Amino acid sequence: MKKHEDIFLRRGNLMWEGSRMMLPEHIQALREYDLEKAEDPKPHLTEDELTDMGHIAFDSMRYTLEVKLTHWHEGYYTDVIGIIDKIDTQLKQVKINDKWIKINLIKVIERL
């Protein structure tokens, strides 16, 4: 009988492997966790970077120059190409292609 007990103890969790299951709620929670983990972090810019972006944004608005604006939207970075229509310094947002974008969500503004 001693041999049988040793074999049983060494098997570990193998006896229960076939009956393992997960609730649908757990599966959904794991999928959501994976999506959250895959998201890009929001941008955190220095004062110098914000100043440089401000100059490019004002030039685009003043001289109707086309720019490429990369901003954070729902976890991922999105590019918008166009001419900046307005800059609202009080609400800290920029209007490009009839869409308002918060300045703290902008990663970079590039001249084209």
PDB file of C-alpha atoms in Angstrom:
ATOM      1  CA  MET A   1       0.000   0.000   0.000  1.00  0.00           C
ATOM      2  CA  LYS A   2       2.940   2.294   0.583  1.00  0.00           C
ATOM      3  CA  LYS A   3       3.783   2.377  -3.153  1.00  0.00           C
ATOM      4  CA  HIS A   4       0.259   3.352  -4.115  1.00  0.00           C
ATOM      5  CA  GLU A   5       0.282   6.285  -1.664  1.00  0.00           C
ATOM      6  CA  ASP A   6       3.642   7.554  -2.991  1.00  0.00           C
ATOM      7  CA  ILE A   7       2.365   7.479  -6.574  1.00  0.00           C
ATOM      8  CA  PHE A   8      -0.821   9.288  -5.551  1.00  0.00           C
ATOM      9  CA  LEU A   9       1.101  12.021  -3.739  1.00  0.00           C
ATOM     10  CA  ARG A  10       3.541  12.577  -6.612  1.00  0.00           C
ATOM     11  CA  ARG A  11       0.724  13.031  -9.107  1.00  0.00           C
ATOM     12  CA  GLY A  12      -0.029  16.375  -7.526  1.00  0.00           C
ATOM     13  CA  ASN A  13      -3.003  18.041  -9.162  1.00  0.00           C
ATOM     14  CA  LEU A  14      -3.202  15.751 -12.198  1.00  0.00           C
ATOM     15  CA  MET A  15      -6.220  13.950 -10.826  1.00  0.00           C
ATOM     16  CA  TRP A  16      -8.268  17.179 -11.036  1.00  0.00           C
ATOM     17  CA  GLU A  17      -6.934  18.538 -14.354  1.00  0.00           C
ATOM     18  CA  GLY A  18      -9.842  17.203 -16.441  1.00  0.00           C
ATOM     19  CA  SER A  19     -12.510  18.760 -14.232  1.00  0.00           C
ATOM     20  CA  ARG A  20     -11.035  22.250 -14.140  1.00  0.00           C
ATOM     21  CA  MET A  21     -13.382  24.950 -15.494  1.00  0.00           C
ATOM     22  CA  MET A  22     -13.845  28.700 -15.460  1.00  0.00           C
ATOM     23  CA  LEU A  23     -16.982  30.738 -15.079  1.00  0.00           C
ATOM     24  CA  PRO A  24     -17.945  33.010 -17.991  1.00  0.00           C
ATOM     25  CA  GLU A  25     -17.522  36.028 -15.707  1.00  0.00           C
ATOM     26  CA  HIS A  26     -13.932  35.025 -14.988  1.00  0.00           C
ATOM     27  CA  ILE A  27     -13.165  34.556 -18.678  1.00  0.00           C
ATOM     28  CA  GLN A  28     -14.627  37.998 -19.484  1.00  0.00           C
ATOM     29  CA  ALA A  29     -12.654  39.596 -16.639  1.00  0.00           C
ATOM     30  CA  LEU A  30      -9.419  38.038 -17.955  1.00  0.00           C
ATOM     31  CA  ARG A  31     -10.128  39.328 -21.473  1.00  0.00           C
ATOM     32  CA  GLU A  32     -10.787  42.846 -20.155  1.00  0.00           C
ATOM     33  CA  TYR A  33      -7.597  42.701 -18.095  1.00  0.00           C
ATOM     34  CA  ASP A  34      -5.599  41.712 -21.185  1.00  0.00           C
ATOM     35  CA  LEU A  35      -7.124  44.610 -23.157  1.00  0.00           C
ATOM     36  CA  GLU A  36      -6.337  47.103 -20.395  1.00  0.00           C
ATOM     37  CA  LYS A  37      -2.796  45.832 -20.167  1.00  0.00           C
ATOM     38  CA  ALA A  38      -2.340  46.233 -23.936  1.00  0.00           C
ATOM     39  CA  GLU A  39      -3.436  49.883 -23.954  1.00  0.00           C
ATOM     40  CA  ASP A  40      -0.934  52.671 -24.569  1.00  0.00           C
ATOM     41  CA  PRO A  41      -0.303  54.957 -21.600  1.00  0.00           C
ATOM     42  CA  LYS A  42      -1.526  58.548 -21.751  1.00  0.00           C
ATOM     43  CA  PRO A  43       1.147  61.055 -22.805  1.00  0.00           C
ATOM     44  CA  HIS A  44       3.078  63.014 -20.188  1.00  0.00           C
ATOM     45  CA  LEU A  45       4.895  65.914 -21.820  1.00  0.00           C
ATOM     46  CA  THR A  46       7.454  68.344 -20.428  1.00  0.00           C
ATOM     47  CA  GLU A  47       7.016  72.114 -20.557  1.00  0.00           C
ATOM     48  CA  ASP A  48       9.512  72.342 -23.431  1.00  0.00           C
ATOM     49  CA  GLU A  49       7.599  69.769 -25.491  1.00  0.00           C
ATOM     50  CA  LEU A  50       4.322  71.594 -24.819  1.00  0.00           C
ATOM     51  CA  THR A  51       5.904  74.910 -25.846  1.00  0.00           C
ATOM     52  CA  ASP A  52       7.230  73.435 -29.115  1.00  0.00           C
ATOM     53  CA  MET A  53       3.829  71.905 -29.891  1.00  0.00           C
ATOM     54  CA  GLY A  54       2.194  75.260 -29.127  1.00  0.00           C
ATOM     55  CA  HIS A  55       4.397  77.039 -31.671  1.00  0.00           C
ATOM     56  CA  ILE A  56       3.564  74.464 -34.352  1.00  0.00           C
ATOM     57  CA  ALA A  57      -0.160  74.658 -33.513  1.00  0.00           C
ATOM     58  CA  PHE A  58      -0.204  78.492 -33.708  1.00  0.00           C
ATOM     59  CA  ASP A  59       1.729  78.403 -37.006  1.00  0.00           C
ATOM     60  CA  SER A  60      -0.792  75.919 -38.415  1.00  0.00           C
ATOM     61  CA  MET A  61      -3.679  78.142 -37.371  1.00  0.00           C
ATOM     62  CA  ARG A  62      -2.099  81.440 -38.462  1.00  0.00           C
ATOM     63  CA  TYR A  63      -0.628  80.336 -41.806  1.00  0.00           C
ATOM     64  CA  THR A  64      -3.093  77.483 -42.602  1.00  0.00           C
ATOM     65  CA  LEU A  65      -0.321  74.875 -42.569  1.00  0.00           C
ATOM     66  CA  GLU A  66      -1.228  71.190 -42.488  1.00  0.00           C
ATOM     67  CA  VAL A  67      -0.062  69.225 -39.447  1.00  0.00           C
ATOM     68  CA  LYS A  68      -0.206  65.656 -38.193  1.00  0.00           C
ATOM     69  CA  LEU A  69      -1.546  65.497 -34.640  1.00  0.00           C
ATOM     70  CA  THR A  70      -1.079  62.264 -32.676  1.00  0.00           C
ATOM     71  CA  HIS A  71      -3.357  61.957 -29.653  1.00  0.00           C
ATOM     72  CA  TRP A  72      -4.491  59.364 -27.115  1.00  0.00           C
ATOM     73  CA  HIS A  73      -8.055  58.130 -27.710  1.00  0.00           C
ATOM     74  CA  GLU A  74      -9.689  55.266 -25.773  1.00  0.00           C
ATOM     75  CA  GLY A  75      -6.405  53.592 -24.918  1.00  0.00           C
ATOM     76  CA  TYR A  76      -4.601  53.930 -28.228  1.00  0.00           C
ATOM     77  CA  TYR A  77      -2.818  56.621 -30.220  1.00  0.00           C
ATOM     78  CA  THR A  78      -4.630  58.027 -33.248  1.00  0.00           C
ATOM     79  CA  ASP A  79      -3.333  60.346 -35.975  1.00  0.00           C
ATOM     80  CA  VAL A  80      -5.299  63.283 -37.359  1.00  0.00           C
ATOM     81  CA  ILE A  81      -4.059  65.232 -40.377  1.00  0.00           C
ATOM     82  CA  GLY A  82      -5.416  68.695 -41.048  1.00  0.00           C
ATOM     83  CA  ILE A  83      -5.203  72.396 -40.272  1.00  0.00           C
ATOM     84  CA  ILE A  84      -5.784  73.574 -36.719  1.00  0.00           C
ATOM     85  CA  ASP A  85      -8.899  75.759 -36.668  1.00  0.00           C
ATOM     86  CA  LYS A  86      -8.908  77.044 -33.092  1.00  0.00           C
ATOM     87  CA  ILE A  87      -6.938  76.844 -29.863  1.00  0.00           C
ATOM     88  CA  ASP A  88      -8.887  77.290 -26.628  1.00  0.00           C
ATOM     89  CA  THR A  89      -6.369  78.096 -23.906  1.00  0.00           C
ATOM     90  CA  GLN A  90      -8.980  78.293 -21.148  1.00  0.00           C
ATOM     91  CA  LEU A  91     -10.418  74.821 -21.776  1.00  0.00           C
ATOM     92  CA  LYS A  92      -6.980  73.560 -22.907  1.00  0.00           C
ATOM     93  CA  GLN A  93      -8.100  72.032 -26.171  1.00  0.00           C
ATOM     94  CA  VAL A  94      -7.372  72.254 -29.895  1.00  0.00           C
ATOM     95  CA  LYS A  95      -9.872  72.086 -32.765  1.00  0.00           C
ATOM     96  CA  ILE A  96      -8.760  70.232 -35.890  1.00  0.00           C
ATOM     97  CA  ASN A  97     -11.089  68.913 -38.622  1.00  0.00           C
ATOM     98  CA  ASP A  98     -14.132  70.032 -36.568  1.00  0.00           C
ATOM     99  CA  LYS A  99     -13.006  67.850 -33.637  1.00  0.00           C
ATOM    100  CA  TRP A 100     -11.928  69.166 -30.239  1.00  0.00           C
ATOM    101  CA  ILE A 101      -8.945  67.382 -28.666  1.00  0.00           C
ATOM    102  CA  LYS A 102      -7.717  68.021 -25.119  1.00  0.00           C
ATOM    103  CA  ILE A 103      -4.131  69.248 -25.014  1.00  0.00           C
ATOM    104  CA  ASN A 104      -3.173  66.802 -22.250  1.00  0.00           C
ATOM    105  CA  LEU A 105      -4.075  63.908 -24.601  1.00  0.00           C
ATOM    106  CA  ILE A 106      -1.829  65.112 -27.441  1.00  0.00           C
ATOM    107  CA  LYS A 107       1.426  63.213 -27.844  1.00  0.00           C
ATOM    108  CA  VAL A 108       2.953  65.174 -30.720  1.00  0.00           C
ATOM    109  CA  ILE A 109       2.129  67.744 -33.413  1.00  0.00           C
ATOM    110  CA  GLU A 110       4.275  67.561 -36.555  1.00  0.00           C
ATOM    111  CA  ARG A 111       4.502  69.895 -39.546  1.00  0.00           C
ATOM    112  CA  LEU A 112       3.801  68.286 -42.902  1.00  0.00           C
TER     113      LEU A 112
END
